[in-house]
Amino acid sequence: MLTKDELPECPVATTVRLIGNKWKLLIVRNLMYDGKQRFKDFIKSIPAISKKVLTDNLRSLEDDGLIEREVFAEVPPRVEYSLSPLGQSLKPILDAMYDWGTNYKKSV
């Protein structure tokens, strides 16, 4: 997790820093609206993402405290990802983006 000194001074820039790439937004979207997901679920629902990029973005979101990773002691190991309470607080932002995108698509 970044320290306050490492974050941009502007709150909008901070938000963009945390979820501003297309992959992070799609990962958060999946967890927000579809609930817990396994790695293979992300690969199926975001087909253009590579396994390496997905792994890097999941780690980054976990490091930033937006998602949680739960490992089950099974053979083979099962890992599930979910939004943390902090990640859940992004819901109004994603809802606003959804509404804006829907209205934009209607207008063009």
JSON list of N, CA, C and O in Angstrom, two decimals, residues 19-66:
[
{"chain": "A", "resi": 19, "resn": "ILE", "atom": "N", "xyz": [-7.09, 2.98, -9.76]},
{"chain": "A", "resi": 19, "resn": "ILE", "atom": "CA", "xyz": [-7.96, 2.17, -10.63]},
{"chain": "A", "resi": 19, "resn": "ILE", "atom": "C", "xyz": [-7.98, 2.66, -12.07]},
{"chain": "A", "resi": 19, "resn": "ILE", "atom": "O", "xyz": [-8.85, 2.29, -12.84]},
{"chain": "A", "resi": 20, "resn": "GLY", "atom": "N", "xyz": [-7.00, 3.46, -12.44]},
{"chain": "A", "resi": 20, "resn": "GLY", "atom": "CA", "xyz": [-7.05, 4.16, -13.72]},
{"chain": "A", "resi": 20, "resn": "GLY", "atom": "C", "xyz": [-6.70, 3.40, -14.97]},
{"chain": "A", "resi": 20, "resn": "GLY", "atom": "O", "xyz": [-6.83, 3.95, -16.04]},
{"chain": "A", "resi": 21, "resn": "ASN", "atom": "N", "xyz": [-6.24, 2.15, -14.87]},
{"chain": "A", "resi": 21, "resn": "ASN", "atom": "CA", "xyz": [-6.01, 1.46, -16.13]},
{"chain": "A", "resi": 21, "resn": "ASN", "atom": "C", "xyz": [-7.22, 0.58, -16.46]},
{"chain": "A", "resi": 21, "resn": "ASN", "atom": "O", "xyz": [-8.00, 0.23, -15.59]},
{"chain": "A", "resi": 22, "resn": "LYS", "atom": "N", "xyz": [-7.36, 0.23, -17.73]},
{"chain": "A", "resi": 22, "resn": "LYS", "atom": "CA", "xyz": [-8.57, -0.48, -18.15]},
{"chain": "A", "resi": 22, "resn": "LYS", "atom": "C", "xyz": [-8.70, -1.84, -17.48]},
{"chain": "A", "resi": 22, "resn": "LYS", "atom": "O", "xyz": [-9.80, -2.30, -17.21]},
{"chain": "A", "resi": 23, "resn": "TRP", "atom": "N", "xyz": [-7.58, -2.49, -17.19]},
{"chain": "A", "resi": 23, "resn": "TRP", "atom": "CA", "xyz": [-7.66, -3.83, -16.60]},
{"chain": "A", "resi": 23, "resn": "TRP", "atom": "C", "xyz": [-8.14, -3.76, -15.15]},
{"chain": "A", "resi": 23, "resn": "TRP", "atom": "O", "xyz": [-8.98, -4.55, -14.74]},
{"chain": "A", "resi": 24, "resn": "LYS", "atom": "N", "xyz": [-7.63, -2.81, -14.40]},
{"chain": "A", "resi": 24, "resn": "LYS", "atom": "CA", "xyz": [-8.05, -2.69, -13.00]},
{"chain": "A", "resi": 24, "resn": "LYS", "atom": "C", "xyz": [-9.55, -2.37, -12.92]},
{"chain": "A", "resi": 24, "resn": "LYS", "atom": "O", "xyz": [-10.26, -2.91, -12.08]},
{"chain": "A", "resi": 25, "resn": "LEU", "atom": "N", "xyz": [-10.01, -1.50, -13.79]},
{"chain": "A", "resi": 25, "resn": "LEU", "atom": "CA", "xyz": [-11.44, -1.17, -13.80]},
{"chain": "A", "resi": 25, "resn": "LEU", "atom": "C", "xyz": [-12.29, -2.40, -14.10]},
{"chain": "A", "resi": 25, "resn": "LEU", "atom": "O", "xyz": [-13.32, -2.62, -13.46]},
{"chain": "A", "resi": 26, "resn": "LEU", "atom": "N", "xyz": [-11.85, -3.22, -15.06]},
{"chain": "A", "resi": 26, "resn": "LEU", "atom": "CA", "xyz": [-12.62, -4.41, -15.40]},
{"chain": "A", "resi": 26, "resn": "LEU", "atom": "C", "xyz": [-12.57, -5.45, -14.28]},
{"chain": "A", "resi": 26, "resn": "LEU", "atom": "O", "xyz": [-13.57, -6.13, -14.01]},
{"chain": "A", "resi": 27, "resn": "ILE", "atom": "N", "xyz": [-11.45, -5.57, -13.62]},
{"chain": "A", "resi": 27, "resn": "ILE", "atom": "CA", "xyz": [-11.34, -6.49, -12.48]},
{"chain": "A", "resi": 27, "resn": "ILE", "atom": "C", "xyz": [-12.27, -6.05, -11.36]},
{"chain": "A", "resi": 27, "resn": "ILE", "atom": "O", "xyz": [-13.05, -6.85, -10.82]},
{"chain": "A", "resi": 28, "resn": "VAL", "atom": "N", "xyz": [-12.22, -4.77, -11.03]},
{"chain": "A", "resi": 28, "resn": "VAL", "atom": "CA", "xyz": [-13.09, -4.23, -9.97]},
{"chain": "A", "resi": 28, "resn": "VAL", "atom": "C", "xyz": [-14.55, -4.37, -10.37]},
{"chain": "A", "resi": 28, "resn": "VAL", "atom": "O", "xyz": [-15.40, -4.75, -9.57]},
{"chain": "A", "resi": 29, "resn": "ARG", "atom": "N", "xyz": [-14.86, -4.10, -11.63]},
{"chain": "A", "resi": 29, "resn": "ARG", "atom": "CA", "xyz": [-16.23, -4.25, -12.13]},
{"chain": "A", "resi": 29, "resn": "ARG", "atom": "C", "xyz": [-16.72, -5.68, -11.92]},
{"chain": "A", "resi": 29, "resn": "ARG", "atom": "O", "xyz": [-17.82, -5.91, -11.41]},
{"chain": "A", "resi": 30, "resn": "ASN", "atom": "N", "xyz": [-15.91, -6.66, -12.31]},
{"chain": "A", "resi": 30, "resn": "ASN", "atom": "CA", "xyz": [-16.31, -8.06, -12.14]},
{"chain": "A", "resi": 30, "resn": "ASN", "atom": "C", "xyz": [-16.58, -8.39, -10.69]},
{"chain": "A", "resi": 30, "resn": "ASN", "atom": "O", "xyz": [-17.58, -9.04, -10.37]},
{"chain": "A", "resi": 31, "resn": "LEU", "atom": "N", "xyz": [-15.70, -7.97, -9.81]},
{"chain": "A", "resi": 31, "resn": "LEU", "atom": "CA", "xyz": [-15.88, -8.27, -8.39]},
{"chain": "A", "resi": 31, "resn": "LEU", "atom": "C", "xyz": [-17.08, -7.51, -7.80]},
{"chain": "A", "resi": 31, "resn": "LEU", "atom": "O", "xyz": [-17.78, -8.04, -6.94]},
{"chain": "A", "resi": 32, "resn": "MET", "atom": "N", "xyz": [-17.31, -6.30, -8.29]},
{"chain": "A", "resi": 32, "resn": "MET", "atom": "CA", "xyz": [-18.41, -5.49, -7.78]},
{"chain": "A", "resi": 32, "resn": "MET", "atom": "C", "xyz": [-19.77, -6.09, -8.14]},
{"chain": "A", "resi": 32, "resn": "MET", "atom": "O", "xyz": [-20.66, -6.18, -7.32]},
{"chain": "A", "resi": 33, "resn": "TYR", "atom": "N", "xyz": [-19.90, -6.52, -9.38]},
{"chain": "A", "resi": 33, "resn": "TYR", "atom": "CA", "xyz": [-21.21, -6.94, -9.86]},
{"chain": "A", "resi": 33, "resn": "TYR", "atom": "C", "xyz": [-21.40, -8.46, -9.93]},
{"chain": "A", "resi": 33, "resn": "TYR", "atom": "O", "xyz": [-22.53, -8.93, -9.96]},
{"chain": "A", "resi": 34, "resn": "ASP", "atom": "N", "xyz": [-20.30, -9.22, -9.97]},
{"chain": "A", "resi": 34, "resn": "ASP", "atom": "CA", "xyz": [-20.41, -10.67, -10.05]},
{"chain": "A", "resi": 34, "resn": "ASP", "atom": "C", "xyz": [-19.98, -11.37, -8.77]},
{"chain": "A", "resi": 34, "resn": "ASP", "atom": "O", "xyz": [-20.11, -12.58, -8.65]},
{"chain": "A", "resi": 35, "resn": "GLY", "atom": "N", "xyz": [-19.42, -10.65, -7.83]},
{"chain": "A", "resi": 35, "resn": "GLY", "atom": "CA", "xyz": [-18.99, -11.24, -6.57]},
{"chain": "A", "resi": 35, "resn": "GLY", "atom": "C", "xyz": [-17.63, -11.90, -6.68]},
{"chain": "A", "resi": 35, "resn": "GLY", "atom": "O", "xyz": [-16.85, -11.61, -7.58]},
{"chain": "A", "resi": 36, "resn": "LYS", "atom": "N", "xyz": [-17.35, -12.81, -5.75]},
{"chain": "A", "resi": 36, "resn": "LYS", "atom": "CA", "xyz": [-16.05, -13.48, -5.70]},
{"chain": "A", "resi": 36, "resn": "LYS", "atom": "C", "xyz": [-15.72, -14.13, -7.03]},
{"chain": "A", "resi": 36, "resn": "LYS", "atom": "O", "xyz": [-16.60, -14.66, -7.71]},
{"chain": "A", "resi": 37, "resn": "GLN", "atom": "N", "xyz": [-14.42, -14.08, -7.37]},
{"chain": "A", "resi": 37, "resn": "GLN", "atom": "CA", "xyz": [-13.97, -14.65, -8.63]},
{"chain": "A", "resi": 37, "resn": "GLN", "atom": "C", "xyz": [-12.66, -15.40, -8.42]},
{"chain": "A", "resi": 37, "resn": "GLN", "atom": "O", "xyz": [-11.85, -15.03, -7.57]},
{"chain": "A", "resi": 38, "resn": "ARG", "atom": "N", "xyz": [-12.48, -16.42, -9.23]},
{"chain": "A", "resi": 38, "resn": "ARG", "atom": "CA", "xyz": [-11.21, -17.12, -9.28]},
{"chain": "A", "resi": 38, "resn": "ARG", "atom": "C", "xyz": [-10.44, -16.63, -10.50]},
{"chain": "A", "resi": 38, "resn": "ARG", "atom": "O", "xyz": [-11.01, -15.96, -11.38]},
{"chain": "A", "resi": 39, "resn": "PHE", "atom": "N", "xyz": [-9.17, -16.95, -10.55]},
{"chain": "A", "resi": 39, "resn": "PHE", "atom": "CA", "xyz": [-8.31, -16.48, -11.64]},
{"chain": "A", "resi": 39, "resn": "PHE", "atom": "C", "xyz": [-8.92, -16.83, -12.99]},
{"chain": "A", "resi": 39, "resn": "PHE", "atom": "O", "xyz": [-9.00, -15.99, -13.89]},
{"chain": "A", "resi": 40, "resn": "LYS", "atom": "N", "xyz": [-9.37, -18.06, -13.14]},
{"chain": "A", "resi": 40, "resn": "LYS", "atom": "CA", "xyz": [-9.91, -18.51, -14.43]},
{"chain": "A", "resi": 40, "resn": "LYS", "atom": "C", "xyz": [-11.18, -17.74, -14.80]},
{"chain": "A", "resi": 40, "resn": "LYS", "atom": "O", "xyz": [-11.47, -17.56, -15.99]},
{"chain": "A", "resi": 41, "resn": "ASP", "atom": "N", "xyz": [-11.93, -17.28, -13.80]},
{"chain": "A", "resi": 41, "resn": "ASP", "atom": "CA", "xyz": [-13.14, -16.49, -14.08]},
{"chain": "A", "resi": 41, "resn": "ASP", "atom": "C", "xyz": [-12.78, -15.16, -14.74]},
{"chain": "A", "resi": 41, "resn": "ASP", "atom": "O", "xyz": [-13.46, -14.70, -15.66]},
{"chain": "A", "resi": 42, "resn": "PHE", "atom": "N", "xyz": [-11.68, -14.54, -14.26]},
{"chain": "A", "resi": 42, "resn": "PHE", "atom": "CA", "xyz": [-11.23, -13.29, -14.88]},
{"chain": "A", "resi": 42, "resn": "PHE", "atom": "C", "xyz": [-10.79, -13.53, -16.32]},
{"chain": "A", "resi": 42, "resn": "PHE", "atom": "O", "xyz": [-11.10, -12.75, -17.21]},
{"chain": "A", "resi": 43, "resn": "ILE", "atom": "N", "xyz": [-10.05, -14.63, -16.54]},
{"chain": "A", "resi": 43, "resn": "ILE", "atom": "CA", "xyz": [-9.57, -14.94, -17.89]},
{"chain": "A", "resi": 43, "resn": "ILE", "atom": "C", "xyz": [-10.75, -15.12, -18.85]},
{"chain": "A", "resi": 43, "resn": "ILE", "atom": "O", "xyz": [-10.72, -14.66, -19.99]},
{"chain": "A", "resi": 44, "resn": "LYS", "atom": "N", "xyz": [-11.82, -15.77, -18.39]},
{"chain": "A", "resi": 44, "resn": "LYS", "atom": "CA", "xyz": [-13.01, -15.98, -19.23]},
{"chain": "A", "resi": 44, "resn": "LYS", "atom": "C", "xyz": [-13.76, -14.68, -19.50]},
{"chain": "A", "resi": 44, "resn": "LYS", "atom": "O", "xyz": [-14.24, -14.46, -20.60]},
{"chain": "A", "resi": 45, "resn": "SER", "atom": "N", "xyz": [-13.89, -13.83, -18.49]},
{"chain": "A", "resi": 45, "resn": "SER", "atom": "CA", "xyz": [-14.71, -12.63, -18.64]},
{"chain": "A", "resi": 45, "resn": "SER", "atom": "C", "xyz": [-13.94, -11.43, -19.21]},
{"chain": "A", "resi": 45, "resn": "SER", "atom": "O", "xyz": [-14.54, -10.46, -19.64]},
{"chain": "A", "resi": 46, "resn": "ILE", "atom": "N", "xyz": [-12.60, -11.51, -19.18]},
{"chain": "A", "resi": 46, "resn": "ILE", "atom": "CA", "xyz": [-11.77, -10.45, -19.77]},
{"chain": "A", "resi": 46, "resn": "ILE", "atom": "C", "xyz": [-10.80, -11.14, -20.73]},
{"chain": "A", "resi": 46, "resn": "ILE", "atom": "O", "xyz": [-9.61, -11.26, -20.45]},
{"chain": "A", "resi": 47, "resn": "PRO", "atom": "N", "xyz": [-11.29, -11.61, -21.86]},
{"chain": "A", "resi": 47, "resn": "PRO", "atom": "CA", "xyz": [-10.47, -12.47, -22.74]},
{"chain": "A", "resi": 47, "resn": "PRO", "atom": "C", "xyz": [-9.23, -11.80, -23.31]},
{"chain": "A", "resi": 47, "resn": "PRO", "atom": "O", "xyz": [-8.27, -12.49, -23.66]},
{"chain": "A", "resi": 48, "resn": "ALA", "atom": "N", "xyz": [-9.18, -10.50, -23.40]},
{"chain": "A", "resi": 48, "resn": "ALA", "atom": "CA", "xyz": [-8.03, -9.83, -23.99]},
{"chain": "A", "resi": 48, "resn": "ALA", "atom": "C", "xyz": [-6.85, -9.70, -23.02]},
{"chain": "A", "resi": 48, "resn": "ALA", "atom": "O", "xyz": [-5.75, -9.35, -23.43]},
{"chain": "A", "resi": 49, "resn": "ILE", "atom": "N", "xyz": [-7.05, -9.99, -21.76]},
{"chain": "A", "resi": 49, "resn": "ILE", "atom": "CA", "xyz": [-6.00, -9.81, -20.76]},
{"chain": "A", "resi": 49, "resn": "ILE", "atom": "C", "xyz": [-5.10, -11.05, -20.72]},
{"chain": "A", "resi": 49, "resn": "ILE", "atom": "O", "xyz": [-5.59, -12.17, -20.80]},
{"chain": "A", "resi": 50, "resn": "SER", "atom": "N", "xyz": [-3.80, -10.82, -20.62]},
{"chain": "A", "resi": 50, "resn": "SER", "atom": "CA", "xyz": [-2.88, -11.95, -20.50]},
{"chain": "A", "resi": 50, "resn": "SER", "atom": "C", "xyz": [-2.79, -12.38, -19.04]},
{"chain": "A", "resi": 50, "resn": "SER", "atom": "O", "xyz": [-3.14, -11.61, -18.13]},
{"chain": "A", "resi": 51, "resn": "LYS", "atom": "N", "xyz": [-2.33, -13.58, -18.81]},
{"chain": "A", "resi": 51, "resn": "LYS", "atom": "CA", "xyz": [-2.22, -14.09, -17.44]},
{"chain": "A", "resi": 51, "resn": "LYS", "atom": "C", "xyz": [-1.24, -13.25, -16.63]},
{"chain": "A", "resi": 51, "resn": "LYS", "atom": "O", "xyz": [-1.47, -12.98, -15.46]},
{"chain": "A", "resi": 52, "resn": "LYS", "atom": "N", "xyz": [-0.15, -12.82, -17.24]},
{"chain": "A", "resi": 52, "resn": "LYS", "atom": "CA", "xyz": [0.84, -12.00, -16.54]},
{"chain": "A", "resi": 52, "resn": "LYS", "atom": "C", "xyz": [0.25, -10.65, -16.14]},
{"chain": "A", "resi": 52, "resn": "LYS", "atom": "O", "xyz": [0.42, -10.20, -15.00]},
{"chain": "A", "resi": 53, "resn": "VAL", "atom": "N", "xyz": [-0.43, -10.01, -17.07]},
{"chain": "A", "resi": 53, "resn": "VAL", "atom": "CA", "xyz": [-1.03, -8.71, -16.78]},
{"chain": "A", "resi": 53, "resn": "VAL", "atom": "C", "xyz": [-2.11, -8.84, -15.71]},
{"chain": "A", "resi": 53, "resn": "VAL", "atom": "O", "xyz": [-2.21, -8.01, -14.80]},
{"chain": "A", "resi": 54, "resn": "LEU", "atom": "N", "xyz": [-2.90, -9.90, -15.79]},
{"chain": "A", "resi": 54, "resn": "LEU", "atom": "CA", "xyz": [-3.92, -10.13, -14.77]},
{"chain": "A", "resi": 54, "resn": "LEU", "atom": "C", "xyz": [-3.27, -10.32, -13.41]},
{"chain": "A", "resi": 54, "resn": "LEU", "atom": "O", "xyz": [-3.69, -9.70, -12.42]},
{"chain": "A", "resi": 55, "resn": "THR", "atom": "N", "xyz": [-2.25, -11.14, -13.34]},
{"chain": "A", "resi": 55, "resn": "THR", "atom": "CA", "xyz": [-1.54, -11.38, -12.08]},
{"chain": "A", "resi": 55, "resn": "THR", "atom": "C", "xyz": [-0.99, -10.08, -11.52]},
{"chain": "A", "resi": 55, "resn": "THR", "atom": "O", "xyz": [-1.15, -9.79, -10.32]},
{"chain": "A", "resi": 56, "resn": "ASP", "atom": "N", "xyz": [-0.34, -9.29, -12.36]},
{"chain": "A", "resi": 56, "resn": "ASP", "atom": "CA", "xyz": [0.24, -8.02, -11.91]},
{"chain": "A", "resi": 56, "resn": "ASP", "atom": "C", "xyz": [-0.83, -7.07, -11.38]},
{"chain": "A", "resi": 56, "resn": "ASP", "atom": "O", "xyz": [-0.64, -6.42, -10.34]},
{"chain": "A", "resi": 57, "resn": "ASN", "atom": "N", "xyz": [-1.97, -6.99, -12.07]},
{"chain": "A", "resi": 57, "resn": "ASN", "atom": "CA", "xyz": [-3.03, -6.07, -11.65]},
{"chain": "A", "resi": 57, "resn": "ASN", "atom": "C", "xyz": [-3.72, -6.57, -10.38]},
{"chain": "A", "resi": 57, "resn": "ASN", "atom": "O", "xyz": [-4.08, -5.77, -9.51]},
{"chain": "A", "resi": 58, "resn": "LEU", "atom": "N", "xyz": [-3.91, -7.87, -10.25]},
{"chain": "A", "resi": 58, "resn": "LEU", "atom": "CA", "xyz": [-4.49, -8.42, -9.02]},
{"chain": "A", "resi": 58, "resn": "LEU", "atom": "C", "xyz": [-3.58, -8.12, -7.83]},
{"chain": "A", "resi": 58, "resn": "LEU", "atom": "O", "xyz": [-4.05, -7.70, -6.76]},
{"chain": "A", "resi": 59, "resn": "ARG", "atom": "N", "xyz": [-2.29, -8.31, -8.01]},
{"chain": "A", "resi": 59, "resn": "ARG", "atom": "CA", "xyz": [-1.34, -8.02, -6.93]},
{"chain": "A", "resi": 59, "resn": "ARG", "atom": "C", "xyz": [-1.35, -6.54, -6.55]},
{"chain": "A", "resi": 59, "resn": "ARG", "atom": "O", "xyz": [-1.32, -6.19, -5.37]},
{"chain": "A", "resi": 60, "resn": "SER", "atom": "N", "xyz": [-1.40, -5.69, -7.56]},
{"chain": "A", "resi": 60, "resn": "SER", "atom": "CA", "xyz": [-1.42, -4.25, -7.31]},
{"chain": "A", "resi": 60, "resn": "SER", "atom": "C", "xyz": [-2.69, -3.84, -6.55]},
{"chain": "A", "resi": 60, "resn": "SER", "atom": "O", "xyz": [-2.62, -3.08, -5.58]},
{"chain": "A", "resi": 61, "resn": "LEU", "atom": "N", "xyz": [-3.83, -4.35, -6.99]},
{"chain": "A", "resi": 61, "resn": "LEU", "atom": "CA", "xyz": [-5.09, -4.03, -6.30]},
{"chain": "A", "resi": 61, "resn": "LEU", "atom": "C", "xyz": [-5.09, -4.57, -4.87]},
{"chain": "A", "resi": 61, "resn": "LEU", "atom": "O", "xyz": [-5.60, -3.91, -3.95]},
{"chain": "A", "resi": 62, "resn": "GLU", "atom": "N", "xyz": [-4.49, -5.73, -4.67]},
{"chain": "A", "resi": 62, "resn": "GLU", "atom": "CA", "xyz": [-4.38, -6.28, -3.32]},
{"chain": "A", "resi": 62, "resn": "GLU", "atom": "C", "xyz": [-3.43, -5.43, -2.46]},
{"chain": "A", "resi": 62, "resn": "GLU", "atom": "O", "xyz": [-3.75, -5.11, -1.31]},
{"chain": "A", "resi": 63, "resn": "ASP", "atom": "N", "xyz": [-2.29, -5.05, -3.02]},
{"chain": "A", "resi": 63, "resn": "ASP", "atom": "CA", "xyz": [-1.34, -4.21, -2.30]},
{"chain": "A", "resi": 63, "resn": "ASP", "atom": "C", "xyz": [-1.95, -2.87, -1.89]},
{"chain": "A", "resi": 63, "resn": "ASP", "atom": "O", "xyz": [-1.63, -2.32, -0.84]},
{"chain": "A", "resi": 64, "resn": "ASP", "atom": "N", "xyz": [-2.83, -2.35, -2.75]},
{"chain": "A", "resi": 64, "resn": "ASP", "atom": "CA", "xyz": [-3.48, -1.06, -2.47]},
{"chain": "A", "resi": 64, "resn": "ASP", "atom": "C", "xyz": [-4.69, -1.20, -1.54]},
{"chain": "A", "resi": 64, "resn": "ASP", "atom": "O", "xyz": [-5.34, -0.21, -1.21]},
{"chain": "A", "resi": 65, "resn": "GLY", "atom": "N", "xyz": [-5.01, -2.43, -1.15]},
{"chain": "A", "resi": 65, "resn": "GLY", "atom": "CA", "xyz": [-6.09, -2.65, -0.20]},
{"chain": "A", "resi": 65, "resn": "GLY", "atom": "C", "xyz": [-7.48, -2.66, -0.80]},
{"chain": "A", "resi": 65, "resn": "GLY", "atom": "O", "xyz": [-8.47, -2.60, -0.08]},
{"chain": "A", "resi": 66, "resn": "LEU", "atom": "N", "xyz": [-7.58, -2.75, -2.14]},
{"chain": "A", "resi": 66, "resn": "LEU", "atom": "CA", "xyz": [-8.89, -2.70, -2.79]},
{"chain": "A", "resi": 66, "resn": "LEU", "atom": "C", "xyz": [-9.53, -4.08, -2.95]},
{"chain": "A", "resi": 66, "resn": "LEU", "atom": "O", "xyz": [-10.75, -4.18, -3.04]}
]
